Amino acid sequence: MVEFKQFYTEREVSDKLAALIQIARPSNCLELSAGEGALIDAVLKKYPKVHVTAVDIDYKNASYLRGKYPDVNVLCGDSTLPELCDLINDSSFDIALCNPPFKSIVINSYISSLVFDMTGKKFKGDKVRAEIVFLLLNLKKLKS
């Protein structure tokens, strides 16, 4: 499944990333571009009791994730749209990670507000790199 500019994370990379997380007992984790679940696998291996909320834009991936992880809250949608953020129950997470799409996306009013809220700066231009938006979304959802 390689649609939507998807580049899946290798298990070794996921395991190394999870190994860098230094939280004693996280209660929840957010994954905004879950793909086929490589980062979820690594986080659940390290923290088997963590509650995961996973998002993917591809309905095939979301369906696959629901079958693979019956205890994970899987949402299918575009993480860069406000409607999806409204569906995410927890307003703050102990862990937030993702392998975002690497492409340019059109700036909408939600992204413009996000950039301003998180940086205090107005974005100039009509497109922004998706990885910047995903980073800001993750930072916004992390507990202080």
PDB file of C-alpha atoms in Angstrom, residues 27-136:
ATOM      1  CA  SER A  27      -0.596   6.438  29.831  1.00  0.00           C
ATOM      2  CA  ASN A  28      -1.251   7.407  26.220  1.00  0.00           C
ATOM      3  CA  CYS A  29       0.357   7.787  22.813  1.00  0.00           C
ATOM      4  CA  LEU A  30      -0.667   9.590  19.633  1.00  0.00           C
ATOM      5  CA  GLU A  31       0.380   8.415  16.153  1.00  0.00           C
ATOM      6  CA  LEU A  32      -0.882  10.816  13.457  1.00  0.00           C
ATOM      7  CA  SER A  33       0.292   8.904  10.377  1.00  0.00           C
ATOM      8  CA  ALA A  34       0.146   5.295  11.493  1.00  0.00           C
ATOM      9  CA  GLY A  35       0.583   3.538   8.164  1.00  0.00           C
ATOM     10  CA  GLU A  36       0.829  -0.182   8.853  1.00  0.00           C
ATOM     11  CA  GLY A  37       1.731   0.296  12.522  1.00  0.00           C
ATOM     12  CA  ALA A  38       5.525   0.008  12.727  1.00  0.00           C
ATOM     13  CA  LEU A  39       5.795   2.807  15.298  1.00  0.00           C
ATOM     14  CA  ILE A  40       2.822   1.411  17.218  1.00  0.00           C
ATOM     15  CA  ASP A  41       4.530  -2.000  17.352  1.00  0.00           C
ATOM     16  CA  ALA A  42       7.670  -0.439  18.805  1.00  0.00           C
ATOM     17  CA  VAL A  43       5.824   1.666  21.387  1.00  0.00           C
ATOM     18  CA  LEU A  44       3.633  -1.255  22.507  1.00  0.00           C
ATOM     19  CA  LYS A  45       6.711  -3.476  22.777  1.00  0.00           C
ATOM     20  CA  LYS A  46       8.290  -0.971  25.160  1.00  0.00           C
ATOM     21  CA  TYR A  47       5.056   0.100  26.901  1.00  0.00           C
ATOM     22  CA  PRO A  48       2.503  -2.742  26.638  1.00  0.00           C
ATOM     23  CA  LYS A  49      -0.116  -0.919  28.742  1.00  0.00           C
ATOM     24  CA  VAL A  50      -0.051   2.433  26.935  1.00  0.00           C
ATOM     25  CA  HIS A  51      -3.328   3.505  25.298  1.00  0.00           C
ATOM     26  CA  VAL A  52      -2.708   4.360  21.644  1.00  0.00           C
ATOM     27  CA  THR A  53      -4.709   6.664  19.400  1.00  0.00           C
ATOM     28  CA  ALA A  54      -3.704   6.111  15.779  1.00  0.00           C
ATOM     29  CA  VAL A  55      -4.687   8.099  12.699  1.00  0.00           C
ATOM     30  CA  ASP A  56      -4.218   7.327   9.036  1.00  0.00           C
ATOM     31  CA  ILE A  57      -5.632   9.002   5.950  1.00  0.00           C
ATOM     32  CA  ASP A  58      -5.753   5.730   4.001  1.00  0.00           C
ATOM     33  CA  TYR A  59      -8.885   3.684   4.735  1.00  0.00           C
ATOM     34  CA  LYS A  60      -6.968   0.498   3.819  1.00  0.00           C
ATOM     35  CA  ASN A  61      -4.392   1.229   6.500  1.00  0.00           C
ATOM     36  CA  ALA A  62      -7.058   2.185   9.052  1.00  0.00           C
ATOM     37  CA  SER A  63      -8.910  -1.063   8.408  1.00  0.00           C
ATOM     38  CA  TYR A  64      -5.672  -3.048   8.671  1.00  0.00           C
ATOM     39  CA  LEU A  65      -4.772  -1.314  11.944  1.00  0.00           C
ATOM     40  CA  ARG A  66      -8.204  -2.022  13.452  1.00  0.00           C
ATOM     41  CA  GLY A  67      -7.715  -5.715  12.753  1.00  0.00           C
ATOM     42  CA  LYS A  68      -4.136  -5.770  14.007  1.00  0.00           C
ATOM     43  CA  TYR A  69      -4.758  -3.715  17.167  1.00  0.00           C
ATOM     44  CA  PRO A  70      -8.257  -4.242  18.586  1.00  0.00           C
ATOM     45  CA  ASP A  71      -7.398  -2.145  21.667  1.00  0.00           C
ATOM     46  CA  VAL A  72      -6.068   0.849  19.714  1.00  0.00           C
ATOM     47  CA  ASN A  73      -8.355   3.786  18.950  1.00  0.00           C
ATOM     48  CA  VAL A  74      -7.951   3.965  15.153  1.00  0.00           C
ATOM     49  CA  LEU A  75      -9.279   6.968  13.258  1.00  0.00           C
ATOM     50  CA  CYS A  76      -9.367   7.280   9.487  1.00  0.00           C
ATOM     51  CA  GLY A  77      -8.885  10.818   8.284  1.00  0.00           C
ATOM     52  CA  ASP A  78      -6.571  13.653   7.395  1.00  0.00           C
ATOM     53  CA  SER A  79      -4.578  14.756  10.456  1.00  0.00           C
ATOM     54  CA  THR A  80      -4.222  18.239   8.985  1.00  0.00           C
ATOM     55  CA  LEU A  81      -7.968  18.956   9.121  1.00  0.00           C
ATOM     56  CA  PRO A  82      -9.696  20.382  12.224  1.00  0.00           C
ATOM     57  CA  GLU A  83     -12.518  17.828  12.016  1.00  0.00           C
ATOM     58  CA  LEU A  84     -10.083  15.031  12.736  1.00  0.00           C
ATOM     59  CA  CYS A  85      -8.477  16.818  15.664  1.00  0.00           C
ATOM     60  CA  ASP A  86     -11.961  17.195  17.160  1.00  0.00           C
ATOM     61  CA  LEU A  87     -12.312  13.393  17.071  1.00  0.00           C
ATOM     62  CA  ILE A  88      -9.168  12.846  19.133  1.00  0.00           C
ATOM     63  CA  ASN A  89     -10.526  12.484  22.651  1.00  0.00           C
ATOM     64  CA  ASP A  90      -7.421  13.190  24.680  1.00  0.00           C
ATOM     65  CA  SER A  91      -6.286  16.783  24.502  1.00  0.00           C
ATOM     66  CA  SER A  92      -2.798  15.871  25.622  1.00  0.00           C
ATOM     67  CA  PHE A  93      -0.585  12.831  25.247  1.00  0.00           C
ATOM     68  CA  ASP A  94       2.522  11.504  26.987  1.00  0.00           C
ATOM     69  CA  ILE A  95       3.979  10.346  23.662  1.00  0.00           C
ATOM     70  CA  ALA A  96       3.370  11.763  20.186  1.00  0.00           C
ATOM     71  CA  LEU A  97       5.234  10.372  17.210  1.00  0.00           C
ATOM     72  CA  CYS A  98       4.781   9.755  13.519  1.00  0.00           C
ATOM     73  CA  ASN A  99       6.460   9.295  10.182  1.00  0.00           C
ATOM     74  CA  PRO A 100       4.625  12.064   8.319  1.00  0.00           C
ATOM     75  CA  PRO A 101       4.079  12.332   4.609  1.00  0.00           C
ATOM     76  CA  PHE A 102       6.912  14.219   2.958  1.00  0.00           C
ATOM     77  CA  LYS A 103       5.105  16.530   0.586  1.00  0.00           C
ATOM     78  CA  SER A 104       3.828  20.077   0.349  1.00  0.00           C
ATOM     79  CA  ILE A 105       0.262  20.771   1.417  1.00  0.00           C
ATOM     80  CA  VAL A 106      -1.966  23.767   0.798  1.00  0.00           C
ATOM     81  CA  ILE A 107      -2.348  26.052   3.787  1.00  0.00           C
ATOM     82  CA  ASN A 108      -5.936  26.253   4.979  1.00  0.00           C
ATOM     83  CA  SER A 109      -7.262  28.417   7.820  1.00  0.00           C
ATOM     84  CA  TYR A 110      -6.715  25.604  10.337  1.00  0.00           C
ATOM     85  CA  ILE A 111      -3.045  25.168   9.403  1.00  0.00           C
ATOM     86  CA  SER A 112      -2.550  28.929   9.380  1.00  0.00           C
ATOM     87  CA  SER A 113      -3.999  29.135  12.919  1.00  0.00           C
ATOM     88  CA  LEU A 114      -1.909  26.171  14.059  1.00  0.00           C
ATOM     89  CA  VAL A 115       1.314  27.766  12.818  1.00  0.00           C
ATOM     90  CA  PHE A 116       0.447  31.066  14.497  1.00  0.00           C
ATOM     91  CA  ASP A 117      -0.653  29.430  17.784  1.00  0.00           C
ATOM     92  CA  MET A 118       2.489  27.297  18.006  1.00  0.00           C
ATOM     93  CA  THR A 119       5.082  29.787  16.739  1.00  0.00           C
ATOM     94  CA  GLY A 120       3.575  33.251  17.083  1.00  0.00           C
ATOM     95  CA  LYS A 121       4.295  33.857  13.410  1.00  0.00           C
ATOM     96  CA  LYS A 122       2.051  34.227  10.410  1.00  0.00           C
ATOM     97  CA  PHE A 123       2.890  31.864   7.600  1.00  0.00           C
ATOM     98  CA  LYS A 124       3.702  33.439   4.274  1.00  0.00           C
ATOM     99  CA  GLY A 125       2.894  31.519   1.143  1.00  0.00           C
ATOM    100  CA  ASP A 126       0.198  29.116   0.070  1.00  0.00           C
ATOM    101  CA  LYS A 127       1.938  25.791   0.791  1.00  0.00           C
ATOM    102  CA  VAL A 128       3.887  24.276   3.660  1.00  0.00           C
ATOM    103  CA  ARG A 129       5.788  21.027   4.110  1.00  0.00           C
ATOM    104  CA  ALA A 130       3.539  18.397   5.681  1.00  0.00           C
ATOM    105  CA  GLU A 131       6.265  17.287   8.082  1.00  0.00           C
ATOM    106  CA  ILE A 132       6.272  20.777   9.655  1.00  0.00           C
ATOM    107  CA  VAL A 133       2.512  20.617  10.166  1.00  0.00           C
ATOM    108  CA  PHE A 134       2.720  17.133  11.693  1.00  0.00           C
ATOM    109  CA  LEU A 135       5.515  18.255  14.027  1.00  0.00           C
ATOM    110  CA  LEU A 136       3.410  21.206  15.199  1.00  0.00           C
TER     111      LEU A 136
END
